[in-house]
Coordinates of C-alpha atoms (C1' of nucleotides) in Angstrom, one line a residue:
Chain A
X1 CA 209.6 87.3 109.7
X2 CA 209.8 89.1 112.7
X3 CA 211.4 86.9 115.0
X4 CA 211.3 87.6 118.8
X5 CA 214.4 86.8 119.8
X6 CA 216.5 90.0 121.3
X7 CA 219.5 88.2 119.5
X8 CA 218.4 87.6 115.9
X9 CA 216.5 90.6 115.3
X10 CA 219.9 92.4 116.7
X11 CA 221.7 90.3 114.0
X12 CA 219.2 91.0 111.3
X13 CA 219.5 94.8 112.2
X14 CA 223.5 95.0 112.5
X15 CA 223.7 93.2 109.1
X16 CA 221.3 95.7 107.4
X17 CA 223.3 98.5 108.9
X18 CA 226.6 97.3 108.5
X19 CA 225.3 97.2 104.6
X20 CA 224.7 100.8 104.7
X21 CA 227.8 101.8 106.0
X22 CA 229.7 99.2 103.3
X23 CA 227.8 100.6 100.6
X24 CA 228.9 104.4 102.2
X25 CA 232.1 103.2 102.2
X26 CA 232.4 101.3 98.9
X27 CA 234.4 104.5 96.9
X28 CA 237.2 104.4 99.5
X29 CA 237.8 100.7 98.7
X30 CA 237.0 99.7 102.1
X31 CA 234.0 98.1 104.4
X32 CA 232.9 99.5 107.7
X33 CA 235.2 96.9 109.6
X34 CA 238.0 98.2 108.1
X35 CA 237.7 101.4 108.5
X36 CA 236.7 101.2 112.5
X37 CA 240.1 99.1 112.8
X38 CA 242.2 101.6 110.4
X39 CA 240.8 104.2 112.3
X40 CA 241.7 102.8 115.8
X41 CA 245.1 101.7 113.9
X42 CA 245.8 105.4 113.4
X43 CA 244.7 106.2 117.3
X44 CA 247.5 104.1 118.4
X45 CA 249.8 103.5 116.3
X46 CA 252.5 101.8 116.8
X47 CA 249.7 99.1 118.1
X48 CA 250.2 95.1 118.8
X49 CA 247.6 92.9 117.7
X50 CA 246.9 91.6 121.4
X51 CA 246.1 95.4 122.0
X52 CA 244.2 96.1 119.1
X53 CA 241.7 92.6 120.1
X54 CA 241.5 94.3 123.9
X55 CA 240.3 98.0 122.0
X56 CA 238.3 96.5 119.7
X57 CA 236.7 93.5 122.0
X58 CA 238.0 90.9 119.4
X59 CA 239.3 87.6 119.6
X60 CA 243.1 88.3 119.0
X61 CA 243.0 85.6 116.2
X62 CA 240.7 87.1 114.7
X63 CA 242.7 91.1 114.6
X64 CA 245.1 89.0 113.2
X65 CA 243.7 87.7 109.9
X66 CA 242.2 91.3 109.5
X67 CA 245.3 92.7 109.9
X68 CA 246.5 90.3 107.2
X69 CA 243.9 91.4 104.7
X70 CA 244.5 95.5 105.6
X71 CA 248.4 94.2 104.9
X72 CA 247.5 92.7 101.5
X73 CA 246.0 95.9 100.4
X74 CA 249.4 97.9 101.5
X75 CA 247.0 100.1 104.2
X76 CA 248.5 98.8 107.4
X77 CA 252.6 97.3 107.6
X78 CA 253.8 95.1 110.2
X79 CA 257.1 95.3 112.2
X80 CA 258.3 93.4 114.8
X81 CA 258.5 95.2 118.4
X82 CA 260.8 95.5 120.9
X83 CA 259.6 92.7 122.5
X84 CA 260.0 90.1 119.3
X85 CA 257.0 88.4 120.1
X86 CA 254.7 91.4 119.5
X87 CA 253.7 92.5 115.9
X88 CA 253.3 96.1 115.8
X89 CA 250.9 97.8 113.1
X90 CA 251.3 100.9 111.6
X91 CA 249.0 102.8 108.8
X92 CA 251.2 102.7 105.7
X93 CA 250.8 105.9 103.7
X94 CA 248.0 104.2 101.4
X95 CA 246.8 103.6 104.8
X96 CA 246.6 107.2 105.7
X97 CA 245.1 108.6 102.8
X98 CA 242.3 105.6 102.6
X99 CA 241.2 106.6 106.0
X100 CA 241.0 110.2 104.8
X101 CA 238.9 109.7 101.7
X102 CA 236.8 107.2 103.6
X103 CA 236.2 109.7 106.9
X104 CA 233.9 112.2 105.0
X105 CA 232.4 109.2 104.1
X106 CA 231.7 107.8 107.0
X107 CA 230.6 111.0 108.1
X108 CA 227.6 111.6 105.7
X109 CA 226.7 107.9 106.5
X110 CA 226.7 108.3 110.5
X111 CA 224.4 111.9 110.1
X112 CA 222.2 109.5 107.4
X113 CA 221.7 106.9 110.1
X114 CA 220.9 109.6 113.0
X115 CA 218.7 111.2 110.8
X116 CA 216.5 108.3 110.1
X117 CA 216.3 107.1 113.1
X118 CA 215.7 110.7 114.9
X119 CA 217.0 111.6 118.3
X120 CA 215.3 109.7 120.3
X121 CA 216.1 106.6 118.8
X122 CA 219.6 107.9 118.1
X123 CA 219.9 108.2 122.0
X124 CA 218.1 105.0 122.9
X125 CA 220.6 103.1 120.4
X126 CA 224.0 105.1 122.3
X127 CA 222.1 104.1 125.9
X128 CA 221.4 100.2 124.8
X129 CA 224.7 99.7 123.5
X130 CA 226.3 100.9 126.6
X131 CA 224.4 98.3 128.8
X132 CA 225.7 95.6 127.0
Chain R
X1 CA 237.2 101.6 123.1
X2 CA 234.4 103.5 122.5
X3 CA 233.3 103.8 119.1
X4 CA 231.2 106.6 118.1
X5 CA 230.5 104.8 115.1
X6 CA 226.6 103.6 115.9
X7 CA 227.4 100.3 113.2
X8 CA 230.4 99.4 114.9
X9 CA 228.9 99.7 118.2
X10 CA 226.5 97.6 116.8
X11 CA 228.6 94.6 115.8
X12 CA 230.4 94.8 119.3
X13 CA 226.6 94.6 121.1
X14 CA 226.0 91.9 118.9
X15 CA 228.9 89.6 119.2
X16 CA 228.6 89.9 122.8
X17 CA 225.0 89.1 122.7
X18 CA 225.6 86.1 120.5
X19 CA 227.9 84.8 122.3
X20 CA 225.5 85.2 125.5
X21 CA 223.2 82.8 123.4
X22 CA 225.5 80.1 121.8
X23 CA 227.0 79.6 125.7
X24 CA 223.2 79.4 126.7
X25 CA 221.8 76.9 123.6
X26 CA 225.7 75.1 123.6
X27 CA 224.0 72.5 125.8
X28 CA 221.4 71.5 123.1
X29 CA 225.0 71.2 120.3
X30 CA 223.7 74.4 118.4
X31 CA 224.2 78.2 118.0
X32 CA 221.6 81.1 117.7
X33 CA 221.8 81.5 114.1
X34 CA 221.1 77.9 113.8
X35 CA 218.3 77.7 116.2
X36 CA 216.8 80.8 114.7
X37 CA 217.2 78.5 111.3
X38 CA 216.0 75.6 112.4
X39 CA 212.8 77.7 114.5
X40 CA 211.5 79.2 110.9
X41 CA 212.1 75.8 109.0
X42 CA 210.2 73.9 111.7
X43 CA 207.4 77.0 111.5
X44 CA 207.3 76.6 107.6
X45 CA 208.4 73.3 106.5
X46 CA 208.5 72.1 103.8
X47 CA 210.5 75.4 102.6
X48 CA 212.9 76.4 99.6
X49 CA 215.8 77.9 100.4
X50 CA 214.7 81.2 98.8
X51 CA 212.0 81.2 100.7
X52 CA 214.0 80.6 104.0
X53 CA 216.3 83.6 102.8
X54 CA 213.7 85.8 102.4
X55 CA 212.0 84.9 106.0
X56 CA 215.8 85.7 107.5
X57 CA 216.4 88.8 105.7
X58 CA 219.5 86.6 104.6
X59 CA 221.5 86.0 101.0
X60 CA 220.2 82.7 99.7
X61 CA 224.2 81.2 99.1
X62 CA 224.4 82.0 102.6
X63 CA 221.2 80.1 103.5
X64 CA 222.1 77.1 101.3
X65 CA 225.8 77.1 103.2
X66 CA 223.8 77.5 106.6
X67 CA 221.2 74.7 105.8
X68 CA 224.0 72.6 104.5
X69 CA 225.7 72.5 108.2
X70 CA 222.6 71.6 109.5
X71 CA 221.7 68.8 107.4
X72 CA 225.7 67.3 107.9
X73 CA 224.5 67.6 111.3
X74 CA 221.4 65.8 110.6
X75 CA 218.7 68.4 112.0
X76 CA 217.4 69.1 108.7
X77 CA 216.7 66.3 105.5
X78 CA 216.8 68.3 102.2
X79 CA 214.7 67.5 98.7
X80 CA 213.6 68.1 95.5
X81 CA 210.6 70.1 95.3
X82 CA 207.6 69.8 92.8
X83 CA 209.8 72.1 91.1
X84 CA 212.8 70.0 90.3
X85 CA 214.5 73.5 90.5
X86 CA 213.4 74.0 94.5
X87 CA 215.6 72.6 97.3
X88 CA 213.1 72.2 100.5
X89 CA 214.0 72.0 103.8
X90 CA 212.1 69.7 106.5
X91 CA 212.8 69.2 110.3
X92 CA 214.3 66.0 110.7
X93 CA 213.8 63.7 113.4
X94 CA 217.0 64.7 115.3
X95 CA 216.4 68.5 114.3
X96 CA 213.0 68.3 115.8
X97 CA 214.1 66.5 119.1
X98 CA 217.3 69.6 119.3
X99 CA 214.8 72.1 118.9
X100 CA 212.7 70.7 121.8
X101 CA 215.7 70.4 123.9
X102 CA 216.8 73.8 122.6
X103 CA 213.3 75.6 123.5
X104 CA 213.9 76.4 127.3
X105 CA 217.3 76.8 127.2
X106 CA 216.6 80.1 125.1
X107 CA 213.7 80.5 126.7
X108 CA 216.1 81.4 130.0
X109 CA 218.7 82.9 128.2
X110 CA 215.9 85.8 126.4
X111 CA 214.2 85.9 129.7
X112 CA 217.9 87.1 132.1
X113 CA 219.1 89.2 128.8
X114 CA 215.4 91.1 129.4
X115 CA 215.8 91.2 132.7
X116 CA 219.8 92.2 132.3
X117 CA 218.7 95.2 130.5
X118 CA 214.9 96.3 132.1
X119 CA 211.6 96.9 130.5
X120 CA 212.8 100.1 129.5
X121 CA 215.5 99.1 127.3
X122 CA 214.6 95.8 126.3
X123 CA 211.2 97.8 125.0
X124 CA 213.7 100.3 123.3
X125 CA 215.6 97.4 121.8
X126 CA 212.5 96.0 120.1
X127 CA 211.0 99.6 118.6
X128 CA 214.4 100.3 117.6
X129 CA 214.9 97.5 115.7
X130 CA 211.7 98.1 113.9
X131 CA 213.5 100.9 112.7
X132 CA 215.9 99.0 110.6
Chain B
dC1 C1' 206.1 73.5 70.3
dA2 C1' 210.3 76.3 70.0
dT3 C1' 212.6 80.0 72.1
dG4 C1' 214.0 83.3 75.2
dG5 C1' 213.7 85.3 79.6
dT6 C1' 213.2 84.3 84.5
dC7 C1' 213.9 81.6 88.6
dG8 C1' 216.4 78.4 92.0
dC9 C1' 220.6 76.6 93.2
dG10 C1' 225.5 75.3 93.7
dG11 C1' 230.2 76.5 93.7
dG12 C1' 234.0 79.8 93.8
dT13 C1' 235.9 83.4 96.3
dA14 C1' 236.3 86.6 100.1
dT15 C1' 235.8 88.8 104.7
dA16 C1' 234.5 88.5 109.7
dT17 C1' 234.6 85.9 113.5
dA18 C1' 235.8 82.3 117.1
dC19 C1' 238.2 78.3 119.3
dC20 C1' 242.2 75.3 119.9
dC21 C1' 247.0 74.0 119.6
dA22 C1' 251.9 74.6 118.4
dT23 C1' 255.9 77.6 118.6
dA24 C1' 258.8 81.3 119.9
dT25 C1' 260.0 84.8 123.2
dT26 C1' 260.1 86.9 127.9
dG27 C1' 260.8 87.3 132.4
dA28 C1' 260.9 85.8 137.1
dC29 C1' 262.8 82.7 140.4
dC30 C1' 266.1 79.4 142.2
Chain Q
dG1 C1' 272.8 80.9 134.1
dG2 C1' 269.0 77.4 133.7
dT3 C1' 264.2 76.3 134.1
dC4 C1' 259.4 77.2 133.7
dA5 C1' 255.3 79.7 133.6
dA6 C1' 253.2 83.4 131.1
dT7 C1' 252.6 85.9 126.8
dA8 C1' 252.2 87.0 121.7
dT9 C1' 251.6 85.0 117.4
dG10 C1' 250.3 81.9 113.8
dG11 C1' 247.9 78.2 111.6
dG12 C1' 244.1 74.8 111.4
dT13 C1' 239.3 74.4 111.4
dA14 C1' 234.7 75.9 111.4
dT15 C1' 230.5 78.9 111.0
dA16 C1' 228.2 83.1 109.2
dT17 C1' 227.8 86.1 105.7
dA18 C1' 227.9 88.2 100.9
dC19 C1' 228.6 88.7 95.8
dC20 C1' 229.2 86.8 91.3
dC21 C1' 228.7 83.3 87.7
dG22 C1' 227.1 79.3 85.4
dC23 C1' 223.7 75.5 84.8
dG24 C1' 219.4 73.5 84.6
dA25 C1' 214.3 73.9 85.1
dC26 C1' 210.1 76.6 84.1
dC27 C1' 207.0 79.3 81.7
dA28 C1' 204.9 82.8 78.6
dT29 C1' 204.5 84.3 74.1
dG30 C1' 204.5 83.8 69.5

DNA sequence: CATGGTCGCGGGTATATACCCATATTGACC
DNA sequence: GGTCAATATGGGTATATACCCGCGACCATG
């Protein structure tokens, strides 16, 4: 349709490429939002969901039911900190060894994307992103 | 945090952009996605809800969900096509009179996120997105 | 004109995402 | 030590989005 609005054709594009990196993904049992926030899980670990919303520029509800879904499928457990109010995540062994079936993965997916778009757009894409 | 993932840096631009939008249009009672929505039904009403889907790049259940917000909102009146199996989607009054009101409020808000990230960029934004 | 395949939709289910409000815990200040 | 503001969650609600399944409408072919 070709719409000429900055922020729909940003939307259309980010759902198209999020559907590559899901379908990359797809043997490892998890989508490409799951992995970014297993992988920045396993950066900080032991991490608070407050802390894990400031990292990943989400609304802290919003960590929170993701959390609860990584929980469900035993990849992530939950303990409370020192400070009772906090709940601090942790990769669970599943957790670990999701995140390194999925990283090859994720690998071969990223060089995909590069490649198709070629270096120029590759760099262009890194210098937009930071602007916003 | 500083992904290197280019899909998850993608999501985070476009949340943020998104939400640049919906603060922009909030005035009007809508969001982007449904003022992009409500911009191709007004552009090619009366139209199914396949058709809408394909125009968005969009899964039709998603469309039908989508179009069933606005027409609880009143912006859009739904009906049985020729064929009884099509649902098609016209402006309604309301929808037509929030669009107009709608118009220059995203109007400003595409006009400062161009001039937020310069010719340069905003002309990289639109090849690359071509890309996709 | 009967039948079988195709098409359009609606509903169920699930994740991602945000906003608002209630509750529990901390910590600082009197 | 008691009070109160600040902080961390959690739950409710809502939209956006996708996939799958079943039902009803249509149509082409025999």
């Amino acid at each position: 349709m070709s719409s000429s609005c900055y922020c729909t054709l940003l939307r259309m594009a980010t759902r198209k490429l999020a559907g590559t990196y899901d379908a990359a993904l797809a043997p490892a049992g998890i989508n490409v939002a799951q992995f970014s926030l297993l992988r920045t899980v396993q950066r900080r670990q032991p991490v608070s969901l407050t802390e894990l919303g400031r990292l990943a520029e989400l609304d802290r509800s919003t960590i929170g039911r993701n959390v609860r879904v990584l929980e469900k499928m035993d990849l992530v457990s939950l303990t409370r900190g020192k400070d009772q109010r906090e709940a601090m995540v942790a990769l669970s062994e599943t957790g670990r060894e999701t995140l390194d079936a999925a990283a090859p993965l994720w690998d071969a997916c990223q060089t995909a994307v590069a490649e198709r778009l070629g270096p120029q757009r590759s760099e262009a894409l890194r210098d937009l992103l930071s602007a916003f």
